[in-house]
């Protein structure tokens, strides 16, 4: 992600002390004074320069650190093209920069790199090593703005000097109490852009007790983007940012809204307060959304779909805007938007028509993942795109690039082509997938046979899970899954009366959930499995039955029942079919180990099972041969356009706040000061307290989350308080930032 917003502000350079006096000539005129005056004139010329030519024209006369740093910085204020980097005068400027670096202070270093960062110069050179050395020498002189600007520039230029970055990081951690919100945002963004996960910096940010109310929308967006990119999730802190962001939601620009929602999805953190505020803000802006850039539109839809949030008014607005901007969509935007709409079950024929036409025009630009996403979405919406020639273009492009496809993407495209019955026989697609299928079958069968002969060792389980996960195949698709079940005698005949009964039970269950919540994940996202354990093939005596939904396991951990799952995109312990198998294994008839003749276990799945679940069914089959029979549906298929479901109203606020569960937006400050730029002059003595928005002297300490199985994000420590020493905790899971009292007090 590029830095969001303008570059950090420039520090006006301090004037250096007067140069040593030079020998006077016979005329008595001070030549040193003339040289100093000339440098001052050049400084004024550079500061007022409006073109790169005006700056480069002065290069041969530049001598001092101040004027050289000003010239480099000013390059970031005028239009610069790539041709400038080849100009001999620019290269001379870099050489002057290198030669005078031993005389540069922290301000000159920061401003020089800032200018090079703005023009995104990545040509390197002899100056890089020298600037690293000088930064380390002067590091204790660096003010907060110098640190943040230098890191920002390093990120822009991808300047990966380990010792220099280590020194800057240490200085940032040491001085974080004086950092303003902009500094914290810049540093976090820079570390993320350089892919440097600095645990000590992240720990320092948490302990700094940032006043997120002082963060600007740009600061908030870049900050949470940085956290998510670094893979650092701290629920309490991100919820605190979201709480303040929701009060400033009307000040967010489209890219900031999109990046914030993208960050929440990447962290898999469903901040309902902020996400609802974003959805309502999109609706409030009305026709203005039609002018948003395609990436902001598609990223926002991708985020809501990834978090499994169904908001039909939001998707209607974003898809309408996307249709208006369809000519500007690249293939990633087309694929992400189509995939997102399919995942939340919002079908719009106008979008599908526009997207298919655009995809056909740009089919050669599509990555294989984009082709797979489009194929999945169009199959779920039963949209062939015949008028646009989409399926034919998809088939031809897949055949042309079949060896480039990762297995999962190829399975997805193959599944869609077979669904629409446009796949010819004996193609290179099927030949390659046959190899992938046989490898997967062999892998699952080998472990299932091993597990049937006794409980496997931890190393054997780990090896099996690693092999399955590294293959990166989540599902085989409808056709190959049927072949798998047939191969092992697991496929339930389509004439079995259990299948229509199970389908009706699943539909009834979804109807019940829809009555409670019209946008429940049970309707559009979660898979269900109806199961029945009985004796006899005809008019079977039912011993046990039920229905499970994917989610938190309620029938016990599968490993405790001798079933071993893999992590494919997410953990699979709670998949509906796995829970059904565990429930069956809990029955007395199977616990006894003696299976009576005629015992059958029927499973009917609402969706195509994943590879991990196929492995579990096979493990069950080898332990109890001939008992299990499996059937499944393709999943949710929508052939008619969706009628938008109104957004459910939020619970009313006791204080009448427009945003539930959040304080009223702060009134504009009378002084008009941008508080995101204010730096502290003295350390904040209350930094040891980890509670946000509460008086650090009166706030109750967080409970010991270790007793609840929490994962400690920051090691505990002892802090002094009025009542003596107390132990504090800060946990990333099971957050207590929002509890019943927080909600009811607003």
XYZ file of C-alpha atoms in Angstrom:
746
model
C 0.000 0.000 0.000
C 1.253 3.481 -0.812
C 1.403 5.988 2.033
C -2.117 7.369 2.448
C -2.193 11.152 2.305
C 0.546 13.682 1.729
C 4.135 13.226 2.859
C 5.013 14.124 6.454
C 5.674 17.772 7.094
C 9.104 19.237 6.426
C 11.171 20.731 9.245
C 12.564 24.086 8.271
C 16.375 23.708 8.479
C 18.335 25.433 11.219
C 21.104 27.781 10.131
C 24.600 26.438 10.757
C 27.196 28.449 12.667
C 29.382 30.852 10.669
C 32.201 29.329 8.633
C 35.748 29.951 9.664
C 37.107 33.228 8.373
C 39.322 32.908 5.371
C 42.479 34.890 4.687
C 41.726 38.350 3.400
C 43.072 39.225 -0.052
C 45.234 42.226 -0.671
C 42.157 44.344 -1.382
C 40.934 43.619 2.135
C 37.698 42.075 0.896
C 36.459 39.013 2.852
C 36.176 36.217 0.258
C 34.738 33.907 2.941
C 31.939 36.360 3.492
C 31.258 36.377 -0.258
C 31.048 32.572 -0.288
C 28.661 32.585 2.648
C 26.486 35.189 1.003
C 26.442 33.138 -2.201
C 25.289 30.052 -0.309
C 22.520 32.145 1.259
C 21.455 33.317 -2.187
C 21.400 29.719 -3.438
C 19.355 28.697 -0.402
C 16.740 31.340 -1.224
C 16.726 30.341 -4.894
C 16.161 26.685 -4.017
C 13.416 27.402 -1.479
C 11.550 29.428 -4.091
C 12.195 27.014 -6.985
C 9.108 25.807 -8.849
C 10.817 23.392 -11.256
C 13.425 20.684 -11.060
C 15.564 22.594 -13.575
C 15.819 25.560 -11.200
C 17.138 23.270 -8.469
C 19.589 21.316 -10.602
C 21.001 24.553 -12.052
C 22.456 25.372 -8.614
C 24.072 21.995 -7.919
C 27.626 22.827 -8.980
C 27.822 25.682 -6.485
C 26.333 23.871 -3.476
C 28.773 23.385 -0.610
C 27.200 23.309 2.850
C 25.067 20.668 4.563
C 22.081 22.985 4.934
C 21.868 24.044 1.309
C 22.438 20.489 0.025
C 19.708 19.084 2.281
C 17.384 21.900 1.203
C 18.015 21.070 -2.463
C 17.244 17.387 -1.898
C 14.128 18.208 0.043
C 12.900 20.709 -2.524
C 12.969 18.004 -5.179
C 9.996 16.535 -3.380
C 8.053 19.768 -3.833
C 8.294 20.031 -7.633
C 7.287 17.657 -10.449
C 10.015 15.040 -10.977
C 10.120 12.370 -13.687
C 12.254 9.238 -13.906
C 14.467 10.988 -16.463
C 15.733 13.306 -13.752
C 17.433 10.364 -12.024
C 19.698 9.996 -15.068
C 20.618 13.685 -15.190
C 24.362 14.181 -14.427
C 23.485 17.125 -12.200
C 21.221 14.960 -10.039
C 23.971 12.360 -9.733
C 26.389 15.159 -8.800
C 23.932 16.291 -6.106
C 23.939 12.787 -4.650
C 27.752 12.786 -4.689
C 27.818 16.150 -2.891
C 25.342 14.699 -0.426
C 27.633 11.722 0.204
C 30.781 13.778 0.590
C 29.209 16.255 3.048
C 27.285 13.681 5.119
C 29.856 13.710 7.986
C 28.752 17.320 8.599
C 25.004 16.581 8.524
C 22.966 16.751 11.688
C 19.794 14.785 12.360
C 17.592 17.460 10.812
C 19.584 17.573 7.570
C 19.624 13.760 7.327
C 15.870 13.526 7.857
C 15.046 16.311 5.399
C 17.377 14.992 2.699
C 15.957 11.486 2.880
C 12.459 12.936 3.051
C 12.962 14.624 -0.322
C 14.377 11.470 -1.889
C 11.484 9.514 -0.428
C 8.880 11.853 -1.923
C 10.326 11.341 -5.426
C 10.660 7.614 -4.605
C 14.297 7.370 -5.666
C 15.450 3.754 -5.470
C 18.679 3.941 -7.425
C 20.920 3.489 -4.404
C 24.510 4.615 -4.563
C 27.591 5.192 -2.440
C 25.661 7.602 -0.234
C 23.506 4.796 1.219
C 26.271 3.305 3.353
C 27.412 6.736 4.467
C 23.919 7.855 5.472
C 23.545 4.650 7.484
C 26.765 5.379 9.363
C 25.899 9.026 9.981
C 22.385 8.156 11.171
C 23.839 5.783 13.743
C 26.347 8.426 14.856
C 23.666 11.107 15.265
C 20.815 8.891 16.445
C 20.582 10.449 19.930
C 20.014 13.853 18.317
C 16.970 12.613 16.374
C 13.730 14.239 17.413
C 10.443 12.326 16.991
C 9.744 13.990 13.640
C 13.237 13.144 12.394
C 12.713 9.478 13.297
C 9.294 9.191 11.664
C 10.288 11.114 8.521
C 13.432 9.035 8.075
C 11.562 5.746 8.484
C 8.908 6.992 6.067
C 11.596 7.782 3.504
C 13.284 4.404 3.994
C 9.967 2.695 3.354
C 9.315 4.731 0.217
C 12.793 4.018 -1.143
C 12.886 0.436 0.213
C 16.147 1.368 1.902
C 16.855 -1.796 3.884
C 19.966 -0.935 5.907
C 19.718 -3.225 8.970
C 21.938 -1.257 11.354
C 20.375 2.064 10.404
C 16.846 0.704 10.813
C 17.751 -0.928 14.112
C 19.055 2.398 15.416
C 15.923 4.243 14.277
C 13.672 1.589 15.796
C 15.463 1.747 19.138
C 15.222 5.525 19.123
C 11.503 5.359 18.333
C 10.886 2.944 21.208
C 12.982 5.006 23.589
C 11.230 8.275 22.726
C 7.689 7.049 22.033
C 6.189 9.051 24.891
C 7.000 12.247 22.966
C 5.588 10.946 19.695
C 2.497 12.601 18.293
C -0.221 10.491 16.616
C 1.241 11.227 13.179
C 4.656 9.897 14.258
C 3.166 6.652 15.579
C 1.099 6.202 12.433
C 4.063 6.872 10.137
C 6.408 4.494 11.958
C 3.872 1.667 12.010
C 3.095 2.197 8.326
C 6.808 2.268 7.482
C 7.593 -0.972 9.319
C 4.676 -2.655 7.563
C 5.728 -1.378 4.138
C 9.256 -2.682 4.704
C 7.824 -5.948 6.092
C 9.774 -5.493 9.316
C 7.814 -6.964 12.206
C 9.367 -5.219 15.191
C 7.830 -6.819 18.316
C 9.416 -4.273 20.659
C 7.915 -1.375 18.694
C 4.467 -2.978 18.730
C 4.797 -3.647 22.450
C 5.821 -0.036 23.017
C 2.792 1.208 21.064
C 0.454 -0.838 23.239
C 2.061 0.388 26.438
C 2.070 4.024 25.310
C -1.687 4.338 25.958
C -2.207 6.339 22.784
C -4.944 8.941 22.842
C -6.719 7.688 19.743
C -9.139 10.585 19.958
C -6.262 12.801 18.805
C -5.563 10.655 15.730
C -6.748 12.042 12.416
C -8.672 9.732 10.037
C -5.501 9.385 7.975
C -3.516 8.423 11.082
C -6.105 5.832 12.138
C -6.348 4.257 8.704
C -2.592 3.986 8.192
C -2.081 2.754 11.748
C -4.539 -0.152 11.574
C -3.355 -0.963 8.046
C 0.167 -1.258 9.403
C -0.915 -3.477 12.282
C -2.810 -5.829 9.991
C -0.007 -5.983 7.426
C 2.440 -6.876 10.197
C 0.099 -9.632 11.380
C -0.256 -8.029 14.815
C -3.699 -8.337 16.331
C -4.545 -6.677 19.613
C -8.307 -6.645 19.937
C -8.572 -4.043 22.663
C -6.348 -1.531 20.947
C -7.951 -1.902 17.512
C -11.438 -1.660 19.020
C -10.292 1.498 20.771
C -9.189 2.952 17.432
C -12.498 1.930 15.853
C -14.441 3.533 18.653
C -12.797 6.896 18.045
C -12.889 6.461 14.252
C -16.659 5.994 14.328
C -16.975 9.473 15.848
C -14.964 11.003 12.991
C -16.423 8.841 10.243
C -17.659 11.807 8.187
C -14.084 13.084 7.867
C -12.748 9.873 6.285
C -11.924 9.910 2.588
C -12.911 6.830 0.519
C -9.460 5.232 0.621
C -9.296 5.617 4.396
C -12.686 3.946 4.825
C -11.648 1.149 2.489
C -8.251 0.601 4.113
C -9.737 0.553 7.598
C -12.299 -2.092 6.661
C -9.590 -4.054 4.769
C -7.401 -4.028 7.869
C -10.216 -5.339 10.088
C -10.881 -8.166 7.617
C -7.194 -9.041 7.357
C -6.997 -9.261 11.158
C -10.272 -11.243 11.203
C -11.602 -8.754 13.743
C -15.280 -7.943 13.354
C -15.637 -4.463 14.858
C -19.401 -4.129 14.488
C -19.407 -0.532 15.683
C -16.944 0.714 13.078
C -18.216 -1.498 10.269
C -21.773 -0.316 10.767
C -20.571 3.282 10.866
C -18.765 2.745 7.549
C -21.863 1.204 5.936
C -24.081 4.053 7.097
C -21.534 6.632 5.961
C -21.474 5.111 2.465
C -25.241 5.410 2.360
C -25.144 8.993 3.636
C -22.729 10.106 0.903
C -25.180 9.055 -1.808
C -24.183 9.854 -5.422
C -20.701 10.925 -4.294
C -19.829 7.211 -4.063
C -20.039 6.981 -7.861
C -16.794 8.954 -8.017
C -14.852 6.638 -5.708
C -11.899 4.779 -7.141
C -12.542 1.112 -8.058
C -9.995 -0.229 -5.576
C -11.745 1.447 -2.641
C -15.073 0.003 -3.794
C -13.799 -3.537 -4.313
C -11.642 -3.630 -1.160
C -14.583 -2.571 0.972
C -16.816 -5.305 -0.476
C -14.000 -7.825 -0.065
C -13.632 -6.862 3.598
C -17.326 -7.266 4.441
C -17.480 -10.600 2.599
C -14.327 -11.873 4.321
C -15.859 -11.023 7.707
C -19.145 -12.656 6.567
C -21.196 -9.494 7.075
C -24.302 -9.318 4.905
C -25.285 -5.695 4.348
C -27.457 -5.565 1.238
C -27.904 -1.750 1.165
C -24.118 -1.361 1.271
C -23.523 -3.883 -1.513
C -26.287 -2.354 -3.629
C -24.672 1.076 -3.319
C -21.128 -0.155 -3.957
C -22.102 -2.322 -6.937
C -24.054 0.543 -8.510
C -20.984 2.747 -8.136
C -18.783 -0.008 -9.549
C -20.981 -0.236 -12.629
C -20.531 3.518 -13.130
C -16.741 3.086 -12.935
C -16.538 -0.272 -14.742
C -14.148 1.057 -17.397
C -11.606 1.874 -14.697
C -11.715 -1.541 -13.007
C -8.665 -3.731 -13.358
C -8.994 -7.508 -13.225
C -8.321 -7.668 -9.491
C -11.136 -5.207 -8.779
C -13.505 -7.176 -11.027
C -12.625 -10.483 -9.383
C -12.736 -9.229 -5.790
C -16.078 -7.470 -6.231
C -17.684 -10.477 -7.932
C -16.294 -12.900 -5.347
C -17.468 -10.699 -2.475
C -21.002 -10.401 -3.854
C -21.147 -14.184 -4.272
C -19.914 -14.829 -0.731
C -22.652 -12.690 0.854
C -25.279 -13.895 -1.618
C -26.144 -10.580 -3.260
C -26.963 -11.164 -6.926
C -27.139 -8.199 -9.314
C -27.550 -8.961 -13.021
C -26.445 -5.464 -14.035
C -23.134 -5.974 -12.276
C -22.663 -9.482 -13.672
C -23.291 -8.236 -17.201
C -20.880 -5.329 -16.847
C -18.244 -7.439 -15.082
C -18.376 -10.253 -17.641
C -17.955 -7.818 -20.539
C -15.009 -6.106 -18.811
C -13.436 -9.458 -17.905
C -13.603 -10.673 -21.507
C -11.889 -7.485 -22.706
C -9.096 -7.905 -20.154
C -8.955 -11.703 -20.008
C -5.249 -11.780 -20.917
C -4.465 -9.500 -17.973
C -6.197 -11.761 -15.442
C -4.094 -13.593 -12.912
C -5.081 -17.215 -12.423
C -6.586 -16.353 -9.033
C -8.784 -13.725 -10.678
C -10.057 -16.272 -13.205
C -10.883 -18.677 -10.371
C -12.739 -15.995 -8.398
C -14.790 -14.976 -11.423
C -15.581 -18.610 -12.233
C -16.713 -19.264 -8.654
C -18.917 -16.164 -8.539
C -20.576 -16.729 -11.915
C -21.284 -20.380 -11.065
C -22.859 -19.438 -7.729
C -25.031 -16.867 -9.525
C -25.789 -19.235 -12.447
C -24.719 -16.512 -14.868
C -23.202 -17.727 -18.127
C -22.426 -14.353 -19.672
C -23.402 -15.756 -23.075
C -23.906 -12.386 -24.714
C -20.413 -11.367 -23.655
C -18.788 -14.713 -24.501
C -17.473 -15.091 -20.962
C -17.435 -18.886 -20.617
C -15.712 -19.408 -23.962
C -13.085 -16.801 -23.092
C -12.591 -18.414 -19.661
C -12.147 -21.872 -21.211
C -9.678 -20.688 -23.853
C -7.588 -18.714 -21.375
C -7.501 -21.602 -18.913
C -6.397 -24.044 -21.607
C -3.711 -21.608 -22.721
C -2.283 -21.172 -19.227
C -3.214 -24.445 -17.553
C 0.301 -25.052 -16.207
C 0.364 -21.645 -14.508
C -2.636 -22.380 -12.288
C -2.217 -23.329 -8.635
C -4.217 -26.524 -8.009
C -7.020 -24.844 -6.050
C -7.617 -22.170 -8.682
C -7.712 -24.826 -11.400
C -10.198 -26.928 -9.391
C -12.426 -23.836 -9.054
C -12.377 -23.082 -12.788
C -12.920 -26.754 -13.667
C -15.876 -26.891 -11.270
C -17.536 -23.889 -12.934
C -16.929 -25.152 -16.480
C -18.460 -28.535 -15.616
C -21.366 -26.858 -13.860
C -22.168 -24.912 -17.034
C -21.475 -28.024 -19.160
C -19.008 -26.297 -21.480
C -15.894 -28.349 -20.700
C -14.799 -30.625 -23.576
C -13.671 -34.162 -22.842
C -10.056 -35.143 -22.224
C -8.578 -31.656 -21.937
C -5.252 -30.684 -20.391
C -7.257 -29.278 -17.479
C -8.577 -32.705 -16.498
C -5.225 -34.389 -17.109
C -3.482 -32.062 -14.687
C -6.261 -32.220 -12.085
C -6.240 -36.013 -12.242
C -2.676 -35.955 -10.923
C -3.605 -33.528 -8.130
C -6.659 -35.599 -7.239
C -4.710 -38.864 -7.072
C -2.022 -37.302 -4.891
C -4.673 -36.003 -2.499
C -6.493 -39.344 -2.462
C -3.272 -41.229 -1.693
C -2.357 -38.789 1.074
C -5.742 -39.078 2.813
C -5.978 -42.852 2.347
C -2.505 -43.553 3.743
C -3.212 -41.700 6.948
C -6.718 -43.143 7.320
C -5.333 -46.687 7.101
C -2.664 -45.785 9.644
C -5.212 -44.308 12.077
C -7.477 -47.366 11.734
C -4.745 -49.591 13.182
C -4.366 -47.596 16.375
C -3.966 -44.050 17.549
C -1.215 -42.392 15.470
C 1.700 -40.642 17.145
C 1.873 -36.861 17.422
C 4.622 -36.821 14.804
C 2.524 -38.843 12.351
C -0.449 -36.536 12.847
C 1.751 -33.476 12.398
C 3.266 -34.884 9.204
C -0.179 -35.646 7.782
C -1.521 -32.192 8.623
C 1.548 -30.481 7.212
C 1.370 -32.426 3.940
C -2.315 -31.642 3.434
C -1.958 -27.979 4.361
C 1.101 -27.419 2.175
C -0.715 -28.784 -0.864
C -3.011 -25.726 -0.489
C -6.057 -27.557 -1.845
C -9.146 -26.642 0.171
C -11.840 -28.317 -1.915
C -11.838 -30.657 -4.903
C -15.061 -29.253 -6.313
C -18.306 -31.110 -6.932
C -17.107 -33.508 -9.645
C -13.898 -34.711 -8.003
C -15.537 -34.968 -4.573
C -18.141 -37.330 -6.051
C -15.325 -39.384 -7.586
C -13.607 -39.536 -4.201
C -16.726 -40.730 -2.370
C -17.479 -43.292 -5.079
C -13.933 -44.643 -4.946
C -14.267 -45.488 -1.262
C -17.916 -46.555 -1.344
C -19.028 -43.551 0.688
C -21.460 -41.914 -1.760
C -25.079 -42.204 -0.696
C -27.446 -43.162 -3.561
C -29.515 -40.234 -4.801
C -32.661 -42.351 -4.331
C -32.148 -42.624 -0.573
C -35.204 -41.045 1.155
C -32.875 -39.547 3.776
C -31.587 -36.962 1.279
C -34.840 -35.005 0.633
C -35.685 -35.221 4.321
C -32.270 -33.849 5.272
C -32.552 -31.034 2.749
C -35.885 -30.000 4.203
C -34.489 -30.050 7.737
C -31.673 -27.727 6.644
C -34.139 -25.369 4.923
C -36.351 -25.328 8.035
C -33.348 -24.570 10.208
C -32.350 -21.633 8.007
C -35.904 -20.316 8.028
C -35.915 -20.374 11.827
C -32.618 -18.488 11.938
C -33.859 -15.949 9.373
C -36.896 -15.253 11.537
C -34.553 -14.361 14.393
C -32.069 -12.422 12.266
C -32.683 -11.731 8.553
C -28.938 -11.370 7.904
C -27.822 -14.348 9.983
C -24.672 -16.099 8.793
C -26.672 -19.334 8.856
C -28.524 -18.115 5.772
C -25.653 -17.208 3.473
C -22.374 -18.335 5.012
C -22.339 -21.278 7.389
C -22.657 -24.851 6.182
C -25.068 -27.318 7.798
C -25.011 -31.096 8.090
C -28.031 -33.286 8.857
C -27.144 -36.723 10.183
C -28.931 -39.916 11.146
C -27.682 -43.099 12.774
C -29.982 -46.045 12.231
C -30.398 -49.820 11.800
C -31.662 -51.368 8.570
C -31.586 -50.080 5.037
C -35.370 -49.774 4.557
C -37.572 -48.167 7.216
C -34.441 -47.838 9.315
C -34.826 -47.601 13.067
C -33.371 -44.236 14.056
C -30.948 -44.511 16.949
C -29.773 -40.892 16.883
C -30.024 -37.912 14.579
C -29.570 -34.171 14.509
C -28.306 -31.170 12.621
C -25.043 -29.314 13.044
C -23.846 -25.978 11.752
C -20.239 -24.974 11.157
C -18.902 -22.938 14.029
C -17.573 -23.600 17.487
C -17.486 -27.382 18.063
C -20.188 -28.550 20.449
C -19.707 -32.306 20.120
C -16.199 -32.357 21.546
C -12.816 -31.955 19.930
C -12.380 -34.331 16.953
C -8.942 -35.499 18.151
C -10.621 -36.874 21.275
C -12.728 -39.079 19.011
C -9.791 -40.240 16.907
C -10.463 -37.863 14.000
C -7.708 -35.554 12.822
C -8.433 -32.348 10.937
C -6.185 -29.912 9.065
C -6.107 -26.145 8.982
C -7.233 -25.093 5.507
C -7.656 -21.303 5.421
C -9.062 -21.632 8.938
C -9.369 -24.278 11.621
C -11.710 -27.166 10.744
C -12.581 -28.595 14.157
C -16.001 -26.927 14.009
C -17.021 -27.937 10.475
C -20.568 -29.279 10.492
C -19.745 -32.755 9.152
C -16.890 -33.189 11.622
C -19.238 -32.330 14.497
C -21.773 -34.844 13.160
C -19.133 -37.599 13.048
C -18.087 -36.756 16.620
C -21.705 -36.883 17.791
C -22.152 -40.288 16.172
C -18.949 -41.559 17.798
C -20.343 -40.412 21.152
C -23.314 -42.770 20.871
C -23.217 -45.966 22.898
C -23.518 -48.179 19.825
C -20.250 -46.865 18.368
C -18.462 -46.410 21.675
C -18.822 -50.114 22.293
C -16.607 -50.870 19.308
C -18.960 -53.650 18.156
C -20.960 -52.487 15.188
C -24.282 -54.324 14.765
C -25.181 -55.588 11.331
C -27.115 -53.098 9.230
C -25.903 -50.015 11.133
C -25.770 -46.940 8.858
C -24.678 -43.383 9.453
C -26.058 -40.922 6.899
C -24.609 -37.457 6.479
C -26.085 -34.841 4.163
C -24.062 -31.666 3.703
C -25.387 -28.355 2.459
C -22.074 -27.591 0.719
C -19.204 -29.434 -0.951
C -16.981 -30.817 1.849
C -13.398 -29.600 2.151
C -10.354 -31.874 1.864
C -9.899 -31.963 5.643
C -13.470 -33.200 6.117
C -13.016 -35.794 3.371
C -10.034 -37.025 5.362
C -12.203 -37.350 8.480
C -14.907 -39.290 6.631
C -12.227 -41.640 5.335
C -10.763 -42.108 8.815
C -14.261 -43.021 10.044
C -14.780 -45.380 7.095
C -11.624 -47.387 7.805
C -12.545 -47.721 11.476
C -16.152 -48.736 10.770
C -16.266 -50.148 7.225
C -19.606 -49.963 5.401
C -21.346 -47.770 8.005
C -20.964 -44.261 6.599
C -22.837 -42.821 3.611
C -22.358 -39.227 2.498
C -24.378 -36.948 0.219
C -24.027 -33.253 -0.393
C -25.467 -30.308 -2.278
C -23.507 -27.873 -4.348
C -24.118 -25.023 -1.926
C -26.066 -21.817 -2.156
C -26.990 -21.112 -5.788
C -28.841 -17.924 -6.743
C -30.493 -17.686 -10.144
C -32.613 -14.582 -9.432
C -31.513 -11.114 -8.453
C -31.526 -10.385 -4.755
C -34.137 -8.212 -3.126
C -32.111 -6.113 -0.661
C -32.787 -6.941 2.967
C -33.046 -3.711 4.990
C -30.261 -3.141 7.457
C -31.576 -4.086 10.917
C -31.794 -1.075 13.221
C -29.213 -0.899 16.007
C -30.269 -1.149 19.622
C -31.273 2.316 20.850
C -28.747 4.339 22.824
C -29.818 5.260 26.333
C -28.382 8.734 25.850
C -29.729 9.208 22.352
C -26.370 9.004 20.656
C -26.549 8.728 16.852
C -23.958 5.926 16.951
C -24.953 3.202 19.413
C -22.414 2.194 22.059
C -20.192 5.177 21.283
C -19.962 8.644 22.835
C -21.224 11.646 20.952
C -18.741 13.047 18.418
C -16.440 15.586 19.996
C -17.313 19.200 19.372
C -14.784 21.052 17.185
C -12.003 22.518 19.289
C -12.118 26.276 19.547
C -8.360 26.640 19.072
C -8.449 24.909 15.670
C -5.229 23.048 16.475
C -4.514 19.755 14.690
C -3.852 17.592 17.726
C -2.460 14.779 15.615
C 0.663 16.952 15.201
C 1.197 17.885 18.857
C 4.243 16.243 20.418
C 4.767 15.874 24.149
C 7.682 17.647 25.708
C 7.812 15.441 28.794
C 7.366 11.681 29.213
C 3.876 10.511 30.112
C 4.220 9.091 33.626
C 0.974 7.129 33.300
C 2.299 4.979 30.499
C 2.448 1.886 32.665
C -1.360 1.665 32.772
C -2.823 -0.424 29.992
C -6.425 0.755 30.200
C -7.734 3.111 27.492
C -9.989 6.137 28.118
C -10.144 5.644 31.860
C -8.459 7.551 34.656
C -5.266 5.540 35.165
C -5.467 6.071 38.943
C -9.080 4.958 39.275
C -9.348 2.367 36.528
C -9.593 -1.236 37.585
C -6.766 -3.394 36.336
C -7.465 -6.020 33.732
C -8.168 -9.487 35.116
C -5.632 -12.232 34.868
C -6.568 -13.608 31.468
C -4.299 -16.583 31.897
C -6.985 -18.279 33.944
C -9.320 -17.941 30.960
C -6.881 -19.349 28.463
C -6.112 -15.958 26.946
C -3.082 -15.403 24.782
C -0.897 -12.755 26.356
C 0.088 -10.158 23.774
C 2.270 -8.126 26.137
C 4.118 -9.658 29.107
C 2.714 -8.667 32.461
C 4.622 -6.332 34.711
C 4.421 -4.822 38.191
C 3.326 -1.179 38.435
C 3.048 1.133 41.387
C -0.338 2.576 42.303
C -2.080 4.145 45.244
C -2.726 0.701 46.635
C 0.835 -0.511 46.230
C 2.222 -2.709 43.483
C -0.272 -4.356 41.151
C 0.110 -6.729 38.261
C -1.278 -5.695 34.868
C -2.219 -7.829 31.900
C -2.970 -7.082 28.294
C -4.502 -9.850 26.213
C -5.258 -10.096 22.527
C -8.049 -12.656 22.860
C -11.314 -12.445 24.791
C -11.189 -8.623 24.917
C -12.876 -6.846 27.804
C -12.765 -3.400 26.274
C -16.483 -3.515 25.509
C -18.622 -5.138 28.169
C -22.220 -4.765 29.287
C -21.446 -1.734 31.437
C -19.706 0.022 28.557
C -22.726 -0.502 26.319
C -25.367 0.490 28.851
C -23.569 3.598 30.072
C -23.880 5.410 26.785
